[in-house]
């Protein structure tokens, strides 16, 4: 049975790799595949094997069909093109804990009534409610989970940035059944109606009240967000700085409601129930103490799972505990791997998109590793030996997945987890939950968590705490997984040989441009700019994308790409001008990646400037590996003009290889472009041009464009951005010149390879096509 359930899971995973959904009509033919079951009754050996193979294929087909059917239903609930970007009046319920910061509130909204005649809106949407312009410094709380509201909204279809090694926002929205995103319009005052009476909405309201209680009790304590996350699963409450410490120490799984927390909490409650039952003989006569403990522990796990928002690790643990409790209640012995596989099947039956989440693989992988490593050793080793072996097994087993998904591996993780797990799981979590009722306990919980944080910060400060490696190949990952199984087999004399299978993973090939060529990667950072330029031996980053609070493009998009390419140090960093959509990710990048020099037009005293920073000035030139670099603007006199806009101080860079060239103008506007047409007109002609200021009509003036005469033009802008970039007049101007357009909002990450043979373009949305992505 385990084999067939795993085959079902494989079918679900296979569907999620498809670029298009199969026609729903053929799914009805799948019952025909059930016929191999009847062949399994045969006594002939070869027919038994054939029927088993056919049955495995049938289970794969059933998993594939189940996931496809669910996907067809979910995608059918879409936002028509005619209703994108227009005002729609809706009523509905806030169905999750709102995310809050100084920019406003973001929340999931279940639409129950559409007040605009003829409008069609998906049942579940995600909205942002911007903070008032007069109050941009304080975090406002205007709505709560479980409340019913009337809004005027503007919506668009799900869309996100698309980059290799980056976060797939569209897949994340699909897993949450969010089929449109948008914002609340305040031209008509939003109206709070009443609290929803649905049980699921009441549960969300309870989670929100618990979050509010913890927040008011602990105030601005730096660990208050962690306590909230451990109590109600709201990981957005944890500051970004804390996450960096947890990622470097491999303890990030502890700062959410993980399966480990739920299991230990269930054990704790079950143990207390057992002691209570044993102390009252009258209770034992009604129900044996062992069964009372099982029931109490399971109810505690159930309550904690729903309090956590029913996340994947919590689901897996609840399903495993449910089967285990049923088995013990009926006095039947259950195999651990059978429990895990049943939980896997149950999770994917409920949520076929769970395979898209890294947490799915890490959660099930960690438990499988501990089970595999502990085979035959229960009762034969001391508790300390078992604990050490379990930590080593998890670290070893998850290394391939962590390097493939995040290109990072915490070396200090076993020590950090050995110190943190007992305190967090046995101390902080129970105290946090009990503190909701007895609030003084919250102060004890936050004190313990502060102690854990101090130790983790000390451990993360070691330069060797975390190890980054380039993106491994699939072959290297599969070989290392075989090595994991080999190394963890109990009693095998030659287990150490499995370590050699990690060699391709630990020493992956690094792809660099060939001599006499260069590459430019235009990262899809939304409404902003970031371009990575690589020659055979040097790397330059031109701008770092936008920054919005903790969630900046440097941390979320640029750094993962640098790690995947094996780049641990930049030879140069250019910050074109003092606009957040160009410099927002700089702090994260400068913190985690070294840079040979920083060139910018930032004003003196700017927080990002350091000892090695220099101003970009027309005439600066250098050459790397046969590729020429030159700054065309601004002039030194531009810095002496107080009234000059920052945009017109943008560092304009031209990169040249033979007859091929790339021109990057930042946000240079009319003044900056006119200066170049007058002073450096002979240097403007370029093969590829990135349209100035994301295609704004304040840039790409006719005189400038006619001198550049690009064969290709790139627009780096956000999907359906509020500025209307690129402007129609600009795109028409380039069309008139015959320039081939490339847009990050349509095509995602774009790589341009320059050589003596010409230029070649690659786009991520073409390379990585999935059925949930919108056709553009």
XYZ file of C-alpha atoms in Angstrom:
776
model
C 0.000 0.000 0.000
C 2.849 2.416 0.772
C 4.194 2.045 -2.766
C 0.820 2.886 -4.294
C 0.309 5.955 -2.098
C 3.785 7.206 -3.025
C 2.883 6.637 -6.692
C -0.244 8.765 -6.185
C 1.942 11.530 -4.722
C 4.291 11.257 -7.707
C 1.344 11.811 -10.045
C 0.340 14.943 -8.123
C 3.903 16.274 -8.353
C 4.047 15.503 -12.083
C 0.973 17.612 -12.796
C 2.531 20.624 -11.076
C 5.444 20.519 -13.556
C 3.174 20.921 -16.608
C 3.128 24.081 -18.694
C -0.508 23.502 -19.635
C -3.353 21.595 -18.021
C -4.567 18.500 -19.855
C -8.046 18.580 -21.343
C -10.496 17.823 -18.547
C -12.578 15.551 -20.794
C -10.013 12.718 -20.885
C -9.894 12.544 -17.074
C -13.145 10.579 -17.131
C -11.334 7.699 -18.852
C -9.199 6.997 -15.791
C -11.575 4.379 -14.341
C -10.374 2.152 -17.205
C -6.977 2.037 -15.506
C -8.458 0.249 -12.518
C -8.616 -3.036 -14.469
C -5.050 -4.040 -13.416
C -6.404 -4.572 -9.898
C -8.299 -7.605 -11.121
C -5.149 -9.032 -12.703
C -3.448 -9.038 -9.302
C -5.530 -12.058 -8.275
C -3.613 -14.246 -10.702
C -1.188 -16.835 -9.274
C 1.206 -16.583 -12.225
C 4.381 -14.774 -11.123
C 4.901 -12.682 -14.242
C 1.288 -11.571 -14.231
C 1.622 -10.550 -10.579
C 4.615 -8.371 -11.385
C 2.891 -6.940 -14.461
C -0.249 -6.149 -12.517
C 1.828 -4.478 -9.773
C 3.616 -2.299 -12.330
C 0.306 -1.413 -13.982
C -1.216 -0.652 -10.585
C 1.663 1.708 -9.769
C 1.137 3.462 -13.111
C -2.583 3.629 -12.379
C -1.921 5.307 -9.032
C 0.385 7.808 -10.738
C -2.383 8.501 -13.267
C -4.954 8.893 -10.489
C -2.733 11.371 -8.636
C -2.129 13.276 -11.858
C -5.860 13.323 -12.650
C -6.851 14.365 -9.134
C -4.439 17.294 -9.201
C -5.528 18.251 -12.738
C -9.201 18.178 -11.801
C -8.589 20.382 -8.767
C -6.518 22.771 -10.889
C -9.260 23.089 -13.527
C -11.792 23.975 -10.838
C -9.500 26.507 -9.177
C -8.413 28.263 -12.376
C -12.023 28.523 -13.567
C -12.625 31.057 -10.789
C -10.797 33.896 -12.511
C -11.103 37.658 -13.003
C -12.313 38.623 -16.511
C -10.058 41.046 -18.382
C -12.908 43.550 -18.687
C -13.064 43.930 -14.898
C -9.373 44.507 -14.305
C -8.374 47.974 -13.146
C -11.919 49.296 -12.662
C -13.865 50.114 -9.501
C -15.951 47.220 -8.156
C -18.114 47.319 -5.024
C -17.979 44.125 -2.960
C -18.972 42.761 0.429
C -17.185 39.937 2.173
C -15.113 38.692 5.091
C -11.462 39.122 6.117
C -10.420 35.467 6.237
C -6.887 35.570 7.633
C -4.643 37.538 9.951
C -3.944 40.891 8.233
C -0.293 41.797 7.629
C 0.460 45.288 8.922
C 3.307 47.740 8.548
C 3.747 51.461 8.001
C 2.654 51.058 4.362
C -0.775 49.738 5.311
C -2.577 46.417 5.695
C -2.690 43.365 3.417
C -5.240 40.598 3.824
C -7.173 37.781 2.144
C -10.828 38.586 1.473
C -13.685 36.186 0.735
C -16.148 37.890 -1.604
C -19.732 37.028 -0.659
C -21.693 39.714 -2.462
C -20.827 41.718 -5.612
C -22.689 45.025 -5.591
C -21.563 46.299 -9.005
C -24.070 45.107 -11.652
C -22.631 42.613 -14.129
C -19.243 42.368 -12.418
C -17.489 39.006 -11.950
C -14.999 38.617 -9.118
C -13.256 35.447 -7.843
C -14.453 34.156 -4.508
C -11.116 34.760 -2.773
C -8.917 37.811 -3.424
C -5.952 39.489 -1.743
C -6.215 43.195 -0.984
C -3.942 45.928 0.268
C -5.292 48.915 2.141
C -2.672 51.669 1.913
C -1.947 53.724 5.009
C -3.167 57.348 4.934
C -0.563 59.753 3.542
C -0.809 61.840 6.711
C 0.107 58.833 8.863
C 2.995 57.010 7.217
C 5.051 56.468 10.388
C 2.651 54.451 12.559
C 1.184 50.995 12.042
C -2.594 51.290 11.933
C -5.104 48.573 12.764
C -8.326 49.226 10.886
C -9.692 45.730 10.402
C -9.580 42.309 12.065
C -9.884 38.727 10.883
C -13.463 37.428 10.784
C -15.021 40.861 10.170
C -17.444 41.551 7.339
C -16.703 44.689 5.278
C -17.978 46.619 2.274
C -15.179 47.870 -0.011
C -14.630 49.549 -3.333
C -11.695 47.741 -4.907
C -9.568 47.659 -8.040
C -8.294 44.241 -9.043
C -5.939 42.511 -11.469
C -5.113 38.885 -12.248
C -2.447 37.163 -10.115
C 1.032 38.139 -11.195
C 4.491 38.203 -9.633
C 8.120 38.690 -10.478
C 9.678 35.810 -12.426
C 13.344 35.004 -11.809
C 15.487 31.881 -11.713
C 16.113 30.922 -8.079
C 13.466 33.430 -7.015
C 10.179 33.155 -5.152
C 7.211 32.154 -7.349
C 4.569 34.570 -6.110
C 1.956 33.343 -8.588
C 2.329 29.756 -7.340
C 2.025 30.996 -3.752
C -1.212 32.806 -4.599
C -2.547 29.662 -6.289
C -1.857 27.521 -3.213
C -3.895 30.003 -1.139
C -6.718 29.957 -3.724
C -6.257 33.677 -4.400
C -7.380 34.395 -7.944
C -7.062 38.186 -8.005
C -5.116 40.881 -6.190
C -5.797 44.564 -5.765
C -6.280 47.432 -3.363
C -9.004 49.206 -1.420
C -10.180 52.511 -2.892
C -11.026 55.194 -0.350
C -13.005 57.492 -2.634
C -16.009 55.730 -1.118
C -15.517 55.135 2.589
C -14.960 51.445 3.466
C -17.671 50.236 5.821
C -17.362 47.665 8.599
C -20.591 45.683 8.802
C -20.397 42.953 11.482
C -18.479 39.845 12.518
C -19.078 36.705 10.487
C -20.797 33.824 12.290
C -19.139 31.040 10.271
C -17.091 28.696 12.484
C -14.003 29.078 10.260
C -14.265 32.874 10.486
C -14.740 32.724 14.247
C -11.537 30.688 14.439
C -9.671 33.387 12.488
C -11.146 36.037 14.774
C -9.880 34.045 17.783
C -6.376 33.910 16.263
C -6.482 37.666 15.736
C -7.584 38.289 19.338
C -4.745 36.080 20.618
C -2.269 38.006 18.474
C -3.649 41.253 19.874
C -3.370 40.003 23.470
C 0.261 38.991 22.983
C 1.073 42.240 21.188
C -0.432 44.427 23.947
C 1.192 42.375 26.715
C 4.701 42.307 25.257
C 4.639 45.660 23.466
C 7.777 46.415 21.463
C 9.856 43.564 22.881
C 12.148 42.311 20.067
C 10.939 38.723 20.575
C 7.214 39.537 20.653
C 6.890 38.585 16.972
C 8.398 35.149 17.647
C 5.924 34.516 20.471
C 3.050 35.473 18.160
C 4.407 33.176 15.435
C 4.669 30.248 17.867
C 1.178 30.855 19.229
C -0.882 31.500 16.086
C 1.460 30.830 13.149
C 1.821 34.465 12.053
C 5.410 34.416 10.785
C 5.025 37.888 9.309
C 5.344 39.271 12.837
C 9.019 38.226 13.009
C 11.434 41.001 11.922
C 13.648 40.356 8.929
C 16.813 40.654 11.025
C 15.697 37.734 13.167
C 15.062 35.565 10.099
C 18.612 36.146 8.920
C 19.925 34.768 12.233
C 17.584 31.762 12.054
C 18.544 30.995 8.444
C 22.265 31.119 9.222
C 21.839 28.818 12.231
C 19.339 26.463 10.568
C 16.716 27.108 13.252
C 14.105 28.849 11.085
C 11.813 25.809 11.360
C 11.582 26.409 15.122
C 10.144 29.895 14.688
C 6.923 28.632 13.143
C 4.417 26.078 14.334
C 6.296 22.990 13.210
C 5.437 19.347 13.542
C 7.962 19.066 16.356
C 6.178 21.718 18.430
C 2.781 20.119 17.903
C 4.061 16.645 18.767
C 5.813 17.744 21.955
C 2.835 19.878 22.990
C 0.537 16.876 22.464
C 2.910 14.706 24.522
C 2.953 17.311 27.300
C -0.840 17.603 27.432
C -1.222 13.824 27.175
C 1.243 13.352 30.039
C -0.653 15.796 32.254
C -3.952 14.066 31.424
C -2.405 10.685 32.260
C -1.199 11.947 35.658
C -4.591 13.515 36.388
C -6.434 10.306 35.475
C -4.150 8.135 37.594
C -4.749 10.358 40.605
C -8.548 9.914 40.390
C -9.598 6.218 40.463
C -13.181 7.149 39.600
C -12.018 8.466 36.230
C -10.073 5.281 35.493
C -13.273 3.261 35.948
C -14.902 5.301 33.159
C -11.928 5.445 30.781
C -8.455 3.897 31.117
C -5.729 6.490 31.814
C -3.777 5.516 28.699
C -6.754 6.143 26.424
C -7.534 9.414 28.212
C -3.958 10.555 27.600
C -4.208 9.596 23.921
C -7.463 11.483 23.506
C -6.215 14.569 25.381
C -2.951 14.660 23.405
C -4.793 14.321 20.092
C -7.276 17.076 20.982
C -4.372 19.327 21.973
C -2.672 18.640 18.625
C -5.948 19.310 16.783
C -6.487 22.626 18.568
C -2.889 23.748 18.047
C -3.006 22.789 14.353
C -6.090 24.905 13.707
C -4.653 27.723 15.789
C -1.611 27.580 13.505
C -3.711 28.140 10.401
C -3.494 24.486 9.235
C -0.022 24.854 7.691
C 1.691 21.928 5.920
C 4.015 20.789 8.783
C 1.034 20.985 11.129
C -1.155 18.991 8.717
C 1.463 16.270 8.376
C 1.827 15.957 12.129
C -1.911 15.944 12.805
C -2.561 13.206 10.240
C 0.280 11.075 11.589
C -0.882 11.526 15.183
C -4.470 10.743 14.169
C -3.508 7.405 12.609
C -1.189 6.634 15.538
C -3.881 7.368 18.127
C -6.415 5.228 16.262
C -3.910 2.387 16.070
C -3.013 2.559 19.778
C -6.664 2.923 20.735
C -7.440 -0.263 18.803
C -4.236 -1.846 20.195
C -2.680 -2.313 16.783
C 0.976 -1.822 15.991
C 1.644 0.625 13.170
C 4.850 1.026 11.196
C 6.376 4.520 11.334
C 6.913 4.745 7.565
C 3.299 3.758 6.991
C 2.226 6.662 9.200
C 4.384 9.061 7.225
C 3.109 7.861 3.846
C -0.517 8.039 4.990
C 0.087 11.607 6.150
C 1.686 12.396 2.774
C -1.362 11.026 0.955
C -3.799 12.935 3.186
C -1.975 16.252 2.730
C -1.954 15.950 -1.076
C -5.561 14.775 -1.178
C -6.575 17.992 0.588
C -4.025 20.267 -1.056
C -2.395 19.037 -4.316
C -0.372 22.260 -4.474
C 1.494 21.447 -1.257
C 4.344 19.987 -3.370
C 5.124 23.535 -4.557
C 6.117 24.636 -1.040
C 9.716 24.079 0.137
C 8.306 23.371 3.591
C 6.544 20.270 2.237
C 9.817 18.639 1.163
C 11.759 19.772 4.220
C 9.063 18.665 6.646
C 8.503 15.176 5.237
C 12.204 14.775 4.449
C 13.275 15.528 8.018
C 10.844 13.005 9.507
C 11.763 10.332 6.955
C 15.472 10.840 7.727
C 14.940 10.435 11.459
C 12.881 7.287 10.908
C 15.467 5.813 8.542
C 18.385 6.627 10.835
C 16.601 5.275 13.903
C 15.723 1.860 12.483
C 16.451 -0.862 14.984
C 18.100 1.503 17.462
C 15.154 2.333 19.713
C 15.914 0.958 23.131
C 19.471 0.047 22.174
C 21.019 3.532 22.511
C 20.992 6.187 25.181
C 18.791 9.269 24.836
C 21.780 11.519 24.155
C 23.065 9.188 21.440
C 19.617 8.978 19.844
C 19.234 12.769 19.946
C 22.672 13.326 18.404
C 22.001 10.757 15.703
C 18.643 12.338 14.873
C 20.192 15.814 14.525
C 22.980 14.483 12.318
C 20.504 12.543 10.178
C 18.258 15.567 9.602
C 21.192 17.854 8.775
C 22.638 15.331 6.336
C 19.318 14.426 4.708
C 18.166 17.997 4.174
C 21.500 19.257 2.811
C 20.690 18.384 -0.846
C 17.247 19.998 -0.655
C 18.532 23.129 1.104
C 21.321 23.612 -1.426
C 18.936 23.060 -4.333
C 16.214 25.360 -2.970
C 18.200 28.076 -1.192
C 21.862 27.507 -2.204
C 22.766 27.781 1.476
C 23.580 25.257 4.182
C 23.977 26.001 7.880
C 27.116 24.281 9.154
C 26.344 25.194 12.731
C 22.756 23.892 12.528
C 23.225 20.663 14.558
C 24.678 22.557 17.531
C 22.170 25.416 17.270
C 19.201 23.037 17.104
C 20.503 20.879 19.940
C 20.574 23.972 22.150
C 17.396 25.660 20.898
C 14.905 22.806 20.397
C 14.490 21.782 24.063
C 14.054 25.385 25.222
C 11.664 26.437 22.452
C 9.557 23.269 22.232
C 9.384 22.378 25.923
C 9.527 25.878 27.370
C 8.612 28.751 25.078
C 5.721 27.086 23.210
C 3.752 25.826 26.264
C 4.314 29.119 28.082
C 3.213 31.121 25.034
C -0.031 29.149 24.730
C -0.733 29.196 28.465
C 0.130 32.897 28.534
C -2.902 33.674 26.390
C -4.965 32.824 29.488
C -2.448 33.717 32.223
C -0.695 36.707 30.669
C 2.266 36.922 33.118
C 3.512 33.658 31.599
C 4.088 35.521 28.340
C 6.867 37.507 29.998
C 8.578 34.270 31.053
C 8.189 32.896 27.503
C 9.664 36.019 25.922
C 12.520 35.982 28.434
C 13.406 32.411 27.468
C 13.166 33.309 23.799
C 15.473 36.282 24.321
C 18.046 33.920 25.820
C 17.743 31.600 22.821
C 18.062 34.575 20.468
C 21.237 35.740 22.198
C 22.874 32.335 21.780
C 21.755 32.072 18.135
C 23.081 35.543 17.335
C 26.431 34.563 18.797
C 26.512 31.367 16.732
C 25.419 33.115 13.529
C 28.241 35.652 13.869
C 30.835 33.021 12.952
C 31.884 33.497 9.331
C 31.658 29.744 8.733
C 28.170 29.378 10.281
C 26.510 29.273 6.853
C 27.918 27.908 3.610
C 26.766 29.079 0.171
C 27.275 27.014 -2.980
C 26.301 27.490 -6.638
C 23.103 25.908 -7.928
C 23.591 22.116 -8.127
C 22.506 19.961 -11.047
C 19.630 17.498 -10.708
C 22.110 14.649 -11.160
C 24.204 15.923 -8.254
C 21.112 16.178 -6.024
C 19.948 12.646 -6.873
C 23.427 11.209 -6.251
C 23.623 12.956 -2.892
C 20.210 11.547 -1.902
C 21.519 8.048 -2.655
C 24.503 8.951 -0.498
C 22.180 10.012 2.332
C 20.374 6.650 2.268
C 23.699 4.829 2.196
C 25.194 6.822 5.080
C 22.139 6.377 7.302
C 21.704 2.606 6.863
C 22.168 1.149 10.352
C 24.950 -1.428 10.730
C 26.366 -1.153 7.200
C 30.196 -1.499 7.478
C 30.965 0.577 4.368
C 28.572 3.428 5.076
C 31.364 5.992 4.794
C 31.526 5.322 1.046
C 28.197 7.135 0.709
C 30.007 10.366 1.471
C 31.712 10.279 -1.924
C 28.314 10.685 -3.581
C 28.168 14.220 -2.158
C 31.168 15.303 -4.239
C 29.163 16.602 -7.265
C 26.882 18.513 -4.863
C 29.705 20.129 -2.894
C 31.858 20.922 -5.934
C 29.375 21.942 -8.650
C 30.488 23.379 -11.992
C 30.261 27.169 -12.139
C 28.937 28.702 -15.344
C 30.814 31.839 -16.422
C 30.776 33.766 -19.703
C 33.366 32.624 -22.218
C 36.376 34.798 -22.940
C 35.535 37.495 -25.455
C 31.868 37.664 -24.386
C 29.750 39.214 -21.651
C 26.283 38.660 -20.237
C 23.712 41.054 -18.834
C 20.899 39.680 -16.665
C 17.985 42.074 -16.272
C 16.358 40.840 -13.084
C 12.591 41.064 -12.771
C 12.338 43.227 -9.637
C 8.927 44.687 -10.436
C 8.813 48.484 -10.628
C 12.551 49.046 -10.354
C 15.908 48.191 -11.874
C 18.680 45.682 -11.229
C 21.080 44.459 -13.917
C 23.855 41.918 -13.323
C 26.738 42.197 -15.811
C 29.337 39.415 -15.992
C 32.493 39.034 -18.034
C 34.824 36.032 -18.008
C 36.404 37.139 -14.744
C 34.434 40.059 -13.278
C 30.964 40.893 -11.990
C 29.179 44.257 -11.837
C 25.754 44.957 -10.356
C 23.907 47.990 -11.739
C 21.245 48.994 -9.179
C 19.616 46.708 -6.635
C 15.864 46.960 -7.155
C 13.182 48.391 -4.857
C 12.897 48.148 -1.113
C 9.633 48.039 0.796
C 10.268 47.652 4.504
C 11.974 44.361 5.299
C 10.942 42.790 2.002
C 13.503 44.291 -0.377
C 14.483 43.034 -3.827
C 18.093 42.632 -2.768
C 17.205 39.991 -0.198
C 14.382 38.330 -2.112
C 15.646 38.371 -5.719
C 19.227 39.547 -6.220
C 20.990 37.617 -3.444
C 19.430 34.225 -4.344
C 20.569 34.757 -7.935
C 24.102 35.676 -6.868
C 24.321 32.586 -4.655
C 23.027 30.325 -7.422
C 25.740 31.654 -9.748
C 28.426 31.133 -7.104
C 29.129 34.866 -6.747
C 30.356 35.676 -3.246
C 31.876 39.050 -4.116
C 31.060 41.799 -6.604
C 33.905 43.559 -8.362
C 31.776 46.683 -8.609
C 28.376 48.045 -7.575
C 26.703 51.036 -9.240
C 23.784 52.789 -7.543
C 22.540 55.137 -10.229
C 20.679 57.674 -8.093
C 18.851 58.206 -4.823
C 15.515 56.529 -5.587
C 14.219 53.600 -3.551
C 13.268 51.552 -6.621
C 16.958 51.489 -7.576
C 18.743 51.409 -4.192
C 16.185 49.635 -1.990
C 18.030 46.306 -2.022
C 21.519 47.772 -1.586
C 21.780 47.393 2.203
C 20.993 43.659 2.044
C 23.484 43.077 -0.759
C 26.264 45.101 0.839
C 25.737 43.211 4.101
C 25.872 39.711 2.606
C 28.107 40.128 -0.457
C 31.453 41.905 -0.599
C 32.073 44.600 -3.218
C 35.340 45.883 -4.625
C 34.024 49.438 -5.070
C 30.788 51.393 -4.990
C 30.032 54.022 -7.619
C 26.972 56.255 -7.301
C 25.470 59.722 -7.550
C 24.142 59.548 -3.987
C 24.507 62.723 -1.912
C 27.409 62.997 0.519
C 26.656 61.494 3.905
C 24.169 58.962 2.537
C 23.872 55.875 4.744
C 24.892 53.552 1.913
C 28.161 55.327 1.164
C 31.405 53.948 2.577
C 35.136 54.462 2.326
C 35.436 52.802 -1.092
C 32.585 54.760 -2.705
C 33.240 57.080 -5.654
C 31.042 59.427 -7.638
C 30.099 58.508 -11.179
C 31.337 61.181 -13.539
C 31.314 61.340 -17.332
C 34.566 60.083 -18.785
C 35.281 57.301 -16.273
C 36.415 54.183 -18.152
C 37.713 50.723 -17.382
C 38.135 47.412 -19.149
C 37.485 43.877 -17.897
C 38.422 40.801 -19.927
C 38.284 42.651 -23.257
C 34.955 44.364 -22.460
C 34.885 48.179 -22.216
C 32.874 50.121 -19.624
C 32.284 53.879 -19.728
C 30.218 56.387 -17.753
C 28.455 58.829 -20.127
C 26.629 60.950 -17.531
C 26.357 62.937 -15.247
C 29.050 65.575 -15.502
C 30.910 66.780 -12.427
C 28.953 70.063 -12.630
C 25.658 68.212 -12.136
C 26.534 67.764 -8.455
C 26.839 71.536 -8.082
C 23.216 72.142 -9.111
C 20.953 71.896 -6.004
C 17.773 72.198 -8.058
C 18.714 69.304 -10.343
C 16.480 66.243 -9.970
C 18.055 63.021 -8.709
C 16.822 61.294 -11.877
C 19.008 63.554 -14.006
C 22.044 62.607 -11.911
C 21.609 58.946 -12.867
C 24.826 57.086 -13.626
C 24.596 56.245 -17.346
C 26.727 53.221 -18.264
C 27.711 51.919 -21.685
C 29.207 48.437 -22.011
C 30.904 47.609 -25.324
C 32.293 44.474 -26.932
C 33.408 44.998 -30.517
C 30.400 46.184 -32.498
C 27.882 45.119 -29.807
C 26.945 47.364 -26.904
C 24.510 47.844 -24.026
C 23.343 51.267 -22.789
C 21.849 51.659 -19.292
C 20.493 55.118 -18.446
C 18.874 54.637 -15.024
C 16.075 57.177 -14.604
C 17.755 59.884 -16.681
C 15.089 62.298 -17.869
C 14.856 64.954 -20.551
C 17.685 67.096 -19.137
C 20.103 64.201 -18.791
C 19.295 62.860 -22.252
C 19.665 66.286 -23.879
C 23.064 66.681 -22.213
C 24.213 63.432 -23.760
C 22.892 64.307 -27.210
C 24.893 67.545 -27.069
C 28.141 66.283 -25.505
C 28.554 62.567 -26.285
C 26.300 62.052 -29.313
C 28.937 59.972 -31.120
C 28.962 57.421 -28.246
C 25.233 56.856 -27.895
C 24.623 54.342 -30.703
C 23.964 50.972 -29.006
C 22.689 47.527 -29.866
C 20.563 47.203 -26.722
C 19.030 50.039 -24.703
C 17.205 49.827 -21.410
C 14.476 52.449 -21.704
C 15.064 55.293 -19.271
C 12.858 55.600 -16.184
C 11.065 52.313 -16.966
C 9.546 53.725 -20.143
C 8.193 56.953 -18.628
C 7.218 59.696 -21.051
C 9.653 61.980 -19.182
C 12.512 59.972 -20.732
C 13.387 58.458 -24.123
C 12.963 61.782 -25.911
C 13.003 61.653 -29.691
C 16.424 63.324 -30.150
C 18.073 60.846 -27.791
C 16.347 57.734 -29.157
C 17.238 58.659 -32.751
C 20.921 58.855 -31.832
C 20.925 55.566 -29.899
C 19.049 53.709 -32.680
C 18.800 50.464 -30.671
C 18.011 47.136 -32.291
C 16.470 45.993 -29.006
C 14.830 47.916 -26.164
C 14.199 46.589 -22.651
C 11.498 47.860 -20.299
C 12.017 47.062 -16.610
C 8.710 47.796 -14.919
C 6.034 46.333 -12.676
C 2.962 44.509 -13.926
C 0.071 46.950 -14.458
C 1.954 49.538 -12.398
C 0.158 52.665 -11.213
C 2.434 54.929 -13.278
C 1.344 53.461 -16.606
C 4.927 52.508 -17.566
C 5.939 52.016 -20.294
C 4.011 54.935 -21.761
C 2.342 54.358 -25.122
C 4.144 57.323 -26.695
C 7.513 55.780 -25.717
C 6.723 52.297 -27.012
C 5.435 53.854 -30.263
C 8.682 55.800 -30.650
C 10.767 52.636 -30.405
C 8.409 50.734 -32.700
C 8.946 53.442 -35.276
C 12.686 52.709 -35.167
C 12.080 48.966 -35.554
C 13.514 48.182 -32.093
C 12.464 44.758 -30.786
C 10.810 45.153 -27.337
C 11.513 43.005 -24.264
C 9.544 43.557 -21.044
C 10.237 42.155 -17.600
C 6.568 42.420 -16.607
C 5.642 40.167 -19.557
C 8.725 37.955 -19.951
C 10.339 38.097 -16.509
C 14.090 37.802 -16.002
C 15.931 38.479 -19.242
C 19.482 37.406 -20.050
C 21.338 38.945 -22.992
C 24.507 37.247 -24.254
C 26.874 39.513 -26.190
C 29.553 38.078 -28.495
C 31.158 38.799 -31.843
C 28.288 36.826 -33.426
C 25.636 39.198 -32.105
C 23.242 39.123 -29.151
C 20.966 36.365 -27.840
C 17.990 36.787 -25.521
C 16.579 34.357 -22.948
C 13.449 34.877 -20.836
C 12.456 33.087 -17.639
C 8.753 32.909 -18.435
C 9.680 31.045 -21.611
C 12.126 28.678 -19.887
C 9.982 28.077 -16.811
C 6.405 27.863 -18.019
C 3.714 26.557 -15.656
C -0.012 26.195 -16.136
C -0.905 28.734 -13.449
C 1.010 31.548 -15.133
C -1.117 34.048 -16.989
C -0.782 34.083 -20.769
C 0.468 37.545 -21.777
